[in-house]
XYZ file of N, CA, C and O in Angstrom:
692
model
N 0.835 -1.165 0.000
C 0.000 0.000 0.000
C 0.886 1.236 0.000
O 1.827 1.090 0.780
N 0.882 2.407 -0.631
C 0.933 3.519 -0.949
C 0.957 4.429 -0.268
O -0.260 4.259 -0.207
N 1.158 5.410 0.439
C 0.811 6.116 1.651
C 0.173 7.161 0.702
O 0.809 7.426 -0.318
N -0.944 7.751 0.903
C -1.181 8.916 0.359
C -1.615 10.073 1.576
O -1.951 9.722 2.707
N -1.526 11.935 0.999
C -1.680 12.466 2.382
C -2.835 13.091 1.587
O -2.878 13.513 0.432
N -3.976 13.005 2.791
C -4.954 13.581 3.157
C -5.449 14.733 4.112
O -5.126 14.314 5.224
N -5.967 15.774 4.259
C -6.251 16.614 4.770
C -7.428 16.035 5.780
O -8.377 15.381 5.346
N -7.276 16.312 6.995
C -8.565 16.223 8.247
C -9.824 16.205 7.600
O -10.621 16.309 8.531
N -10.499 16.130 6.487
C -11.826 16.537 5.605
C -12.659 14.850 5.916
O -13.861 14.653 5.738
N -12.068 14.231 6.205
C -12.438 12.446 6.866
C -13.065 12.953 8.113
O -12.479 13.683 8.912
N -14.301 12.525 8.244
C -14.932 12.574 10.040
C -14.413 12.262 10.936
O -14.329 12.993 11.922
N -13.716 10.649 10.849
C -13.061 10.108 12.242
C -12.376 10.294 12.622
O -12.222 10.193 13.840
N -11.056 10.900 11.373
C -9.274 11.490 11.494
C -9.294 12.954 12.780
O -9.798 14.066 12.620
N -8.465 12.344 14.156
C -8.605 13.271 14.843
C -7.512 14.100 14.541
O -6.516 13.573 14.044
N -7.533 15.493 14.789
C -6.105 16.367 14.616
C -4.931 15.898 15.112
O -5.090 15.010 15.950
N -4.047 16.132 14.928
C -2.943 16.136 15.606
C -2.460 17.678 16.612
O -1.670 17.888 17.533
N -3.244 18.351 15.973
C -3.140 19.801 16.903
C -3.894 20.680 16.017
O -4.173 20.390 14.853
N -4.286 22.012 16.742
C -4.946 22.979 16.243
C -3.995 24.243 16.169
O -3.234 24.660 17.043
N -4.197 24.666 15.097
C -3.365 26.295 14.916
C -4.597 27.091 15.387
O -5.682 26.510 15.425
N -4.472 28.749 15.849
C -5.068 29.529 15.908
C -6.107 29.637 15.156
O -7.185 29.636 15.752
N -6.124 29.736 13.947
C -6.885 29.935 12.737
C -7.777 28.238 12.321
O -8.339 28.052 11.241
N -7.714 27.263 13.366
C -7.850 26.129 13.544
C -7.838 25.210 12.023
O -8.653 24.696 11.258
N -6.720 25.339 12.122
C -6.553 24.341 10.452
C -5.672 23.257 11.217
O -4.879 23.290 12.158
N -6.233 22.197 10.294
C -5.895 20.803 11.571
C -4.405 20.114 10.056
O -4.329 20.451 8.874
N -3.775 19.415 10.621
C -2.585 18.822 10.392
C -2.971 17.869 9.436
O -3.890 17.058 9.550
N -1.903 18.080 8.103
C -2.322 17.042 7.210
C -1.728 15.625 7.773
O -0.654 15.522 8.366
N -2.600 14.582 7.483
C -2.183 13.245 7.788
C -1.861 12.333 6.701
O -2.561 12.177 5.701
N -0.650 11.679 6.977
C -0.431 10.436 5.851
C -0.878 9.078 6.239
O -0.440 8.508 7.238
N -1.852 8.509 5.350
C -2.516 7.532 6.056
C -2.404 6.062 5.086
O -2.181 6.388 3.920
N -2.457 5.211 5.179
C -2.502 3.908 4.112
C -4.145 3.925 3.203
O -5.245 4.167 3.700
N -3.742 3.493 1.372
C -4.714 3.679 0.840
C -5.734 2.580 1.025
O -6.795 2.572 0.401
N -5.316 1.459 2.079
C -6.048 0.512 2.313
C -7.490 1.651 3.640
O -8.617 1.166 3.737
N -7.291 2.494 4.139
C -8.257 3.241 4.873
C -9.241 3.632 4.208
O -10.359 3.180 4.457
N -9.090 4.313 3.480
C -10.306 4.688 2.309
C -11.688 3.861 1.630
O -12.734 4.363 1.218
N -11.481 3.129 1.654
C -12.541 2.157 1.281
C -13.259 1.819 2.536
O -13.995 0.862 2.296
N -13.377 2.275 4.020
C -13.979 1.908 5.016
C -14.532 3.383 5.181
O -14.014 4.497 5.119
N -16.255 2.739 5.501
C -16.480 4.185 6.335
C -16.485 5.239 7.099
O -16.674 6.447 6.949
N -16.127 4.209 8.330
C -15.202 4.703 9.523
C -14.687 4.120 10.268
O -14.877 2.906 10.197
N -13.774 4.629 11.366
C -12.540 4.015 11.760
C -12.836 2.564 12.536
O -12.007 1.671 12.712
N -14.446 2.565 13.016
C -14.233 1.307 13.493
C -14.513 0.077 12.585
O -14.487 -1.052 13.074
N -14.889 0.365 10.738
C -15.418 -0.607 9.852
C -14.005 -1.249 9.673
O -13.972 -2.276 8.994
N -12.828 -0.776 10.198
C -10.960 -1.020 9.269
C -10.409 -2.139 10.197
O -9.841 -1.830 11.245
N -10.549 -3.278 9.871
C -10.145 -4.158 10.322
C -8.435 -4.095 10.324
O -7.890 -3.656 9.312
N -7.828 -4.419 11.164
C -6.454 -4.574 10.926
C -5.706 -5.284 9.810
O -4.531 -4.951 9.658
N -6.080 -5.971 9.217
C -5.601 -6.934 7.993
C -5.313 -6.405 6.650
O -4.598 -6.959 5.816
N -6.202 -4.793 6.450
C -5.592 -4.457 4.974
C -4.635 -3.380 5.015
O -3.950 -2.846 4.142
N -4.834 -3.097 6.941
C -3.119 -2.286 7.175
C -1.815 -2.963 6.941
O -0.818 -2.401 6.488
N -1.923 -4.556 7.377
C -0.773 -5.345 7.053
C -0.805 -6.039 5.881
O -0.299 -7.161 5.854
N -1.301 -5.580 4.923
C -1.765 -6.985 3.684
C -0.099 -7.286 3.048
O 0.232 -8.285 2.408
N 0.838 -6.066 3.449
C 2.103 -6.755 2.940
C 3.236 -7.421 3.831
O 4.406 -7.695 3.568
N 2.287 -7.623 5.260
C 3.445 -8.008 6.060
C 3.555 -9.718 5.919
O 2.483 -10.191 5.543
N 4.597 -10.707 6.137
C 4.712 -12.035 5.750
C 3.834 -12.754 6.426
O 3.228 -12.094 7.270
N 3.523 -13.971 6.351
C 2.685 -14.668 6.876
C 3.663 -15.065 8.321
O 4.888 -14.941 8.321
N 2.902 -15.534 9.465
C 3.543 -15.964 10.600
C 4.592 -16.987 10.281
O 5.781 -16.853 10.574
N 4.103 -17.957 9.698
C 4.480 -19.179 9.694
C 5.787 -19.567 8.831
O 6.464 -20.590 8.928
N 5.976 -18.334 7.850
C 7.198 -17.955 7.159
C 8.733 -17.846 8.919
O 9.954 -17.996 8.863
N 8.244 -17.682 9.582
C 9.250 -17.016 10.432
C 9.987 -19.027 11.077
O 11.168 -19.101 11.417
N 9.415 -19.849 11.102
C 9.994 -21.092 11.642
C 9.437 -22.107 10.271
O 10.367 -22.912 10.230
N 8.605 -22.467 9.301
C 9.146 -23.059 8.565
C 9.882 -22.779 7.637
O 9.964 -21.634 7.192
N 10.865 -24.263 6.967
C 11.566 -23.983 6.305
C 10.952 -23.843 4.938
O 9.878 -24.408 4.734
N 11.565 -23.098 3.914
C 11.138 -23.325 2.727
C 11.579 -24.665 1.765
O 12.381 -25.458 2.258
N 11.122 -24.882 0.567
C 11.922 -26.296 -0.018
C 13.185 -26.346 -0.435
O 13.837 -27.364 -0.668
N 13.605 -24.973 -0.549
C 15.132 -24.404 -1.321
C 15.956 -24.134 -0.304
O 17.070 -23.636 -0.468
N 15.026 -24.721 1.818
C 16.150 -23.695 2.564
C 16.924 -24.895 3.430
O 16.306 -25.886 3.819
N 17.999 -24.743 3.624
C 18.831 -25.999 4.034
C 18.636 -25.403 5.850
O 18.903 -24.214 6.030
N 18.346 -25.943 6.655
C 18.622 -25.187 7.961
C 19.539 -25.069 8.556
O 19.344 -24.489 9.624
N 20.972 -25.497 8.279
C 22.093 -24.824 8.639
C 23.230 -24.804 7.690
O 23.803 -25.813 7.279
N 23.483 -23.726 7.409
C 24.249 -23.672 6.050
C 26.160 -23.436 6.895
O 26.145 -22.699 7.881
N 27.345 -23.923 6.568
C 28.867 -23.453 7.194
C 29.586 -23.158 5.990
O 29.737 -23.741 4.916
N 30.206 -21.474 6.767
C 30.959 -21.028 5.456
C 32.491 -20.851 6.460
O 32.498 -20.250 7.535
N 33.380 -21.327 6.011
C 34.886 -21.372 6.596
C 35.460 -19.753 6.551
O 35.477 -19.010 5.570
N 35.802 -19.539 7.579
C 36.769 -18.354 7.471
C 37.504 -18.566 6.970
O 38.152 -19.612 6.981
N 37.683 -17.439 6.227
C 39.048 -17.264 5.001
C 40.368 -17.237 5.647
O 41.368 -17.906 5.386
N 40.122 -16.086 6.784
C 41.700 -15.658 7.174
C 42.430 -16.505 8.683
O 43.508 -16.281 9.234
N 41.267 -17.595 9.052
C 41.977 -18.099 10.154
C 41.381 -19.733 9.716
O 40.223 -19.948 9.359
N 42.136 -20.468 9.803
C 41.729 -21.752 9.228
C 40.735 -22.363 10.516
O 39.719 -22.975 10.187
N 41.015 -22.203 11.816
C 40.081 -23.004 12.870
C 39.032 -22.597 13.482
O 38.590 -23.019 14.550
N 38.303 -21.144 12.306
C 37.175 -20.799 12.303
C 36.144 -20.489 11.335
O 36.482 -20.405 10.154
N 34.879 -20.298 11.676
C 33.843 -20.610 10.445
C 32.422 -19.951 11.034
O 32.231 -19.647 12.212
N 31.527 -19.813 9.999
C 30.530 -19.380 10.413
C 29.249 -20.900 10.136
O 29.220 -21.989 9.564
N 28.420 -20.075 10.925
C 26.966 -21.154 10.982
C 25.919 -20.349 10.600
O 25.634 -19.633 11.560
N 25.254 -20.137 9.715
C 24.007 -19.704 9.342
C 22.797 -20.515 9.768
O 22.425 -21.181 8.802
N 21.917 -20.753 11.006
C 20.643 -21.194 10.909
C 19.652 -20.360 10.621
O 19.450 -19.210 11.011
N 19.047 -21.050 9.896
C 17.363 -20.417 8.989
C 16.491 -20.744 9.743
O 16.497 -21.964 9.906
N 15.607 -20.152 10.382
C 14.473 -19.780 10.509
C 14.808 -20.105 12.345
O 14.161 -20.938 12.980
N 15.854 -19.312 12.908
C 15.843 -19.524 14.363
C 15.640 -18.370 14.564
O 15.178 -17.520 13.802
N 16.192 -18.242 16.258
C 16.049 -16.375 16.755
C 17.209 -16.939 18.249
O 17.766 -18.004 18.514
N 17.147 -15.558 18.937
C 18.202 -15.689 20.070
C 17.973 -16.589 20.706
O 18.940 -16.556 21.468
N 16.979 -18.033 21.214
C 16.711 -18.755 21.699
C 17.738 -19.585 21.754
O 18.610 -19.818 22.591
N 17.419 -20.068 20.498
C 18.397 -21.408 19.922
C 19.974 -20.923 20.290
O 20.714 -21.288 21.204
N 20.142 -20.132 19.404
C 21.367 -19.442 19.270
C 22.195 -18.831 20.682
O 23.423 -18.883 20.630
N 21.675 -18.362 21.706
C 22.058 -18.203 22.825
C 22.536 -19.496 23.484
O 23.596 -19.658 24.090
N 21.347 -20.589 23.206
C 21.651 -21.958 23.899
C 23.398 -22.590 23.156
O 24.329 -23.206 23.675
N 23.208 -22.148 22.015
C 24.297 -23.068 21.237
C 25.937 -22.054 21.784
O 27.092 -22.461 21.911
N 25.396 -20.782 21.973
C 26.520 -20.121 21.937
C 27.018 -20.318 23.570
O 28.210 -20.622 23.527
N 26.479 -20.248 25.191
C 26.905 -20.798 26.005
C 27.099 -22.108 26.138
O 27.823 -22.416 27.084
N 26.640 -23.058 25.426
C 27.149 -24.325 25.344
C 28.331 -24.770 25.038
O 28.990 -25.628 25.626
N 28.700 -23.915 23.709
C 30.327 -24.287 23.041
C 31.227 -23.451 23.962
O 32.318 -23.999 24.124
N 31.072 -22.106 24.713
C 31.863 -21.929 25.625
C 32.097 -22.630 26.995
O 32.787 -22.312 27.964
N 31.380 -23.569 26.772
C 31.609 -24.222 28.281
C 32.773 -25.832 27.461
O 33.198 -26.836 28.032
N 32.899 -25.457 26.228
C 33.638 -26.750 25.627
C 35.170 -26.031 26.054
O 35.117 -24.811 26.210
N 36.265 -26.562 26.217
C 38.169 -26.120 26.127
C 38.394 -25.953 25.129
O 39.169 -25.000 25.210
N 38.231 -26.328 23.474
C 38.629 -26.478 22.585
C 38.388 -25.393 22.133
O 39.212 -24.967 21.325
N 37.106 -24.460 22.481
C 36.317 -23.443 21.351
C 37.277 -21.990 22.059
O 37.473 -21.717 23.243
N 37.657 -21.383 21.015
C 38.456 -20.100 21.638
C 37.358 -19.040 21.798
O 37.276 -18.157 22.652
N 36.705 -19.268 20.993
C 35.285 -17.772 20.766
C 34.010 -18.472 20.184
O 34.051 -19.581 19.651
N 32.849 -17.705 20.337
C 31.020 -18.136 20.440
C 30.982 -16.949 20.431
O 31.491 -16.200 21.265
N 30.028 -16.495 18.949
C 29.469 -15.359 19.551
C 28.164 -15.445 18.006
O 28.283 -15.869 16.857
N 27.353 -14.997 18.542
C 25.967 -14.800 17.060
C 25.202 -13.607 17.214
O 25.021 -12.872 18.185
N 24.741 -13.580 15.883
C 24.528 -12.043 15.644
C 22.888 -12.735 14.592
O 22.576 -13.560 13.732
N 22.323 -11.675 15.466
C 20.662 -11.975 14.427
C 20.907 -10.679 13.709
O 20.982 -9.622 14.337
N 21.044 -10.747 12.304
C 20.489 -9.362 11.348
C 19.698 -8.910 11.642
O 19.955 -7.913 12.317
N 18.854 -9.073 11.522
C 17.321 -7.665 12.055
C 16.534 -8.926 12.370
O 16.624 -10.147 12.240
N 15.414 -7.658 13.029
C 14.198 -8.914 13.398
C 13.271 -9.777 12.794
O 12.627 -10.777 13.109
N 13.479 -8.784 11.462
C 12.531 -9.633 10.458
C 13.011 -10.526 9.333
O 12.312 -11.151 8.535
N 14.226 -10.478 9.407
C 15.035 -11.826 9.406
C 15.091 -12.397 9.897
O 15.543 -11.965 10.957
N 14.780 -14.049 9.951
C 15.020 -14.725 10.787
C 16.032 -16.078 9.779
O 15.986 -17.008 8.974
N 16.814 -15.271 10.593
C 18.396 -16.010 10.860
C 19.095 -15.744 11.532
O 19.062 -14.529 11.724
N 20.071 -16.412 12.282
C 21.285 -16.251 12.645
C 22.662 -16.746 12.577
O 22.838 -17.962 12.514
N 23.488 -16.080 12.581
C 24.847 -16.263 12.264
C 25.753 -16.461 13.395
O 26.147 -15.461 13.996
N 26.117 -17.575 13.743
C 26.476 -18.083 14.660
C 28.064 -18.311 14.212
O 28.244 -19.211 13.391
N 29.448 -17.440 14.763
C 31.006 -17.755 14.610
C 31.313 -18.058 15.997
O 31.217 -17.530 17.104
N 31.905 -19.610 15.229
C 32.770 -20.527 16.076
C 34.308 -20.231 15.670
O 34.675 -20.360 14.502
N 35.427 -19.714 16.987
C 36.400 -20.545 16.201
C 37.303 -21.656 17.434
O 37.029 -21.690 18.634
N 38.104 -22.265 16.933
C 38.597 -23.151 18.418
C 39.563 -22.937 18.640
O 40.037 -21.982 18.025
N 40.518 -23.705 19.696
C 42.050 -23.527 20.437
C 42.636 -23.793 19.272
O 43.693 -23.213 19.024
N 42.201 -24.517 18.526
C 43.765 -25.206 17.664
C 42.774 -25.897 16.312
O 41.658 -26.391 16.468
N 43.308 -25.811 15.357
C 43.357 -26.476 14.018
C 43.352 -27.791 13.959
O 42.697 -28.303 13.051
N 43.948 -28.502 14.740
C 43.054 -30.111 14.872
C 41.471 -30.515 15.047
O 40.938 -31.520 14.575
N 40.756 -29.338 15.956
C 39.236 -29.503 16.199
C 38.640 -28.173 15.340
O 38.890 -26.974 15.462
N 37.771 -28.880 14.446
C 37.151 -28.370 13.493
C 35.903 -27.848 14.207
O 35.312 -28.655 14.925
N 35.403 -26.546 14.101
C 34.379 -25.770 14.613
C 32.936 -26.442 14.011
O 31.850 -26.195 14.535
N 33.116 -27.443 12.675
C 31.528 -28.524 12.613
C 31.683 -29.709 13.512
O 30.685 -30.429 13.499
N 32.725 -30.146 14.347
C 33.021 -30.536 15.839
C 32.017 -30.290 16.733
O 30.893 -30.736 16.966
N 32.939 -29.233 17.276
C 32.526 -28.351 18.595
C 31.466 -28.085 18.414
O 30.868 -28.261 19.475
N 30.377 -27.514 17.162
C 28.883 -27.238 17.220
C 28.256 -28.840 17.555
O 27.424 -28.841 18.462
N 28.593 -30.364 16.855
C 27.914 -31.369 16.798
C 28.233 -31.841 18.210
O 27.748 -32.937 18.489
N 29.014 -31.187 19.244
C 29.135 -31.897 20.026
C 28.189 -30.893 21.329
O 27.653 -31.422 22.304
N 28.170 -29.572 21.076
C 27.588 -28.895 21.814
C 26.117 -29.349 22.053
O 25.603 -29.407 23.170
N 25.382 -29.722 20.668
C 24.152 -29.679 20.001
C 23.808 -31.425 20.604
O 22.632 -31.788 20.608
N 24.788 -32.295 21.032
C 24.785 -33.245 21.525
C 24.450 -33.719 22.706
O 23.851 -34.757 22.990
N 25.050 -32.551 23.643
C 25.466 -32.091 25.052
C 24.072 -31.934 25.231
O 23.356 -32.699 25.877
N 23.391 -29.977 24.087
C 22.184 -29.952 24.907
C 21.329 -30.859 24.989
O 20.524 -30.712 25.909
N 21.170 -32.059 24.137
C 19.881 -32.747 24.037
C 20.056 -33.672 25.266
O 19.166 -33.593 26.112
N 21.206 -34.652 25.520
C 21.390 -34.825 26.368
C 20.495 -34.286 27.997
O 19.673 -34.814 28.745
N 21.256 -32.923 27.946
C 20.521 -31.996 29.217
C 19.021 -32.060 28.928
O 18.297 -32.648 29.732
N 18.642 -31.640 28.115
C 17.097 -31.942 27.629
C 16.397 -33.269 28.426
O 15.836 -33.305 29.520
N 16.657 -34.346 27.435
C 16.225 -35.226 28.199
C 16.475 -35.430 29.741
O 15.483 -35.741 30.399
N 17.655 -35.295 30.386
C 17.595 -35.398 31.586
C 16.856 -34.048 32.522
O 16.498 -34.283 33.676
N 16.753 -33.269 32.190
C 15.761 -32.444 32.777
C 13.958 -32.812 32.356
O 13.018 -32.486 33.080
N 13.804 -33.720 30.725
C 12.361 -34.281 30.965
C 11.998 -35.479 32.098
O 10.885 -35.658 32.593
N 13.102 -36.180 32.356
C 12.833 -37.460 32.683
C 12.809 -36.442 34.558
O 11.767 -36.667 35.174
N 13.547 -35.744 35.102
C 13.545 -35.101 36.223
C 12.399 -34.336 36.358
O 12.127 -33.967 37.501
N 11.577 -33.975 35.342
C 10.166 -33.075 36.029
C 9.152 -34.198 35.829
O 8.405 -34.504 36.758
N 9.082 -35.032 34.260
C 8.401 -36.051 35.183
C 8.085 -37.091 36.565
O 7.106 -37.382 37.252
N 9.536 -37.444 36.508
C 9.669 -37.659 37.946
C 8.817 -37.247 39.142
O 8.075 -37.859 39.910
N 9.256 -35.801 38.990
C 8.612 -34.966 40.321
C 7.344 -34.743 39.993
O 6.766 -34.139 40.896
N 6.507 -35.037 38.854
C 5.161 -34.903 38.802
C 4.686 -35.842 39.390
O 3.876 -35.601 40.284
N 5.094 -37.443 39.027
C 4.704 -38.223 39.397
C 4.812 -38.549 41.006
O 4.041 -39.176 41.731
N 5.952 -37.945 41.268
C 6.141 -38.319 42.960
C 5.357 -37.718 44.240
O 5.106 -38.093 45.385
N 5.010 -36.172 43.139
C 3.755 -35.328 43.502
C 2.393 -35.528 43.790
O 1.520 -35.321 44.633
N 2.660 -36.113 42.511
C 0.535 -37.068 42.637
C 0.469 -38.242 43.504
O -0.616 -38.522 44.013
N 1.730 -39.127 43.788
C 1.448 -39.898 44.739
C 1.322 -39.817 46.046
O 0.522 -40.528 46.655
N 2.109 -38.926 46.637
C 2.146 -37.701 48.021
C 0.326 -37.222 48.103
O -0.454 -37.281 49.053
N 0.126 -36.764 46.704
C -1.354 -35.621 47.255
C -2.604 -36.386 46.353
O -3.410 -35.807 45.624
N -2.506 -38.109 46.670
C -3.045 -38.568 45.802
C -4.596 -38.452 47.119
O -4.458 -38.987 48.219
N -5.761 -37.802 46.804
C -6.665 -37.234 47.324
C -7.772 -38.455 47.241
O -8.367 -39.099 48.105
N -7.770 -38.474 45.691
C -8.978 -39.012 45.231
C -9.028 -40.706 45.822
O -10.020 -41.374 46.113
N -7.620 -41.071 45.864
C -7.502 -42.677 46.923
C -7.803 -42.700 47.935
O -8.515 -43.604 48.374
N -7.366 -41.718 48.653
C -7.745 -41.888 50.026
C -9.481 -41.224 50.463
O -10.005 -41.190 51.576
N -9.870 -40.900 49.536
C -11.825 -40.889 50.253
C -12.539 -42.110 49.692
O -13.602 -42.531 50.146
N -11.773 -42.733 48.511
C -12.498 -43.722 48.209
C -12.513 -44.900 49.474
O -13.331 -45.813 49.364
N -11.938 -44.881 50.231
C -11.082 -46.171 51.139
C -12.065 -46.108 51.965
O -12.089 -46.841 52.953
């Protein structure tokens, strides 16, 4: 949509201020407004008709690989990680993970803007024997690891919970 500017001559458009001579402030408004009678007929949807669909932001497309590695040029025992369609979540997790590895000298990722969703995740390590697609497969190893042992630990305590405050057994008795 187009922005076009309009003069206050619209009923619902409130001023933005009054001059003496009370001439009200021209407004630039989207040409998706115009076709509604008034401000409460304008549904939000033909203000955004060019913004992406949600679902663009975490699936992948058919052409998109979800983690793409491009080698640094000027230091051989570092490289970058491009994941598609993440955000600081992932990327925070991956980046304190490989610093808790000896091998990795530096972790650090950078999201381009917000409405990109990617991030660029540079690994590099201590030494040229351990390859930085290493240190990510082993980080990415580590967390799942932790994963599961933190599912199998809250189930646990759910279950150990309901047997403690199991209510409904003891009035049946």
């Amino acid at each position: 949509l187009r922005p076009m500017r309009l003069a206050s001559f619209i009923p619902w458009m409130e001023p933005k201020f009054q001059t003496s001579n009370h001439l009200r402030e021209v407004e630039t408004i989207p040409l998706g407004w115009l076709n509604c009678k008034d401000k409460s007929d304008h549904n939000k949807s033909s203000i955004m008709a060019n913004a992406p669909e949600r679902s663009s932001a975490f699936i992948l497309d058919d052409d998109e690989e979800k983690i793409e590695y491009q080698a640094d040029t000027k230091v051989s025992n570092a490289g970058t990680f491009t994941f598609n369609k993440e955000d600081h979540t992932v990327a925070n997790l991956l980046r304190m993970q490989l610093l808790r590895d000896p091998a990795v000298k530096f972790a650090g990722y950078m999201h381009p803007h917000p409405l990109i969703h990617k991030i660029n995740l540079k690994v590099q390590t201590s030494t040229s024997q351990v390859a930085p697609a290493e240190t990510l497969s082993a980080a990415i190893e580590d967390l799942s690891n932790e994963t599961d042992h933190l599912i199998t630990q809250v189930t646990d305590a759910i279950d150990k919970w309901k047997r403690e405050n199991d209510t409904m057994g003891m009035l049946g008795e």
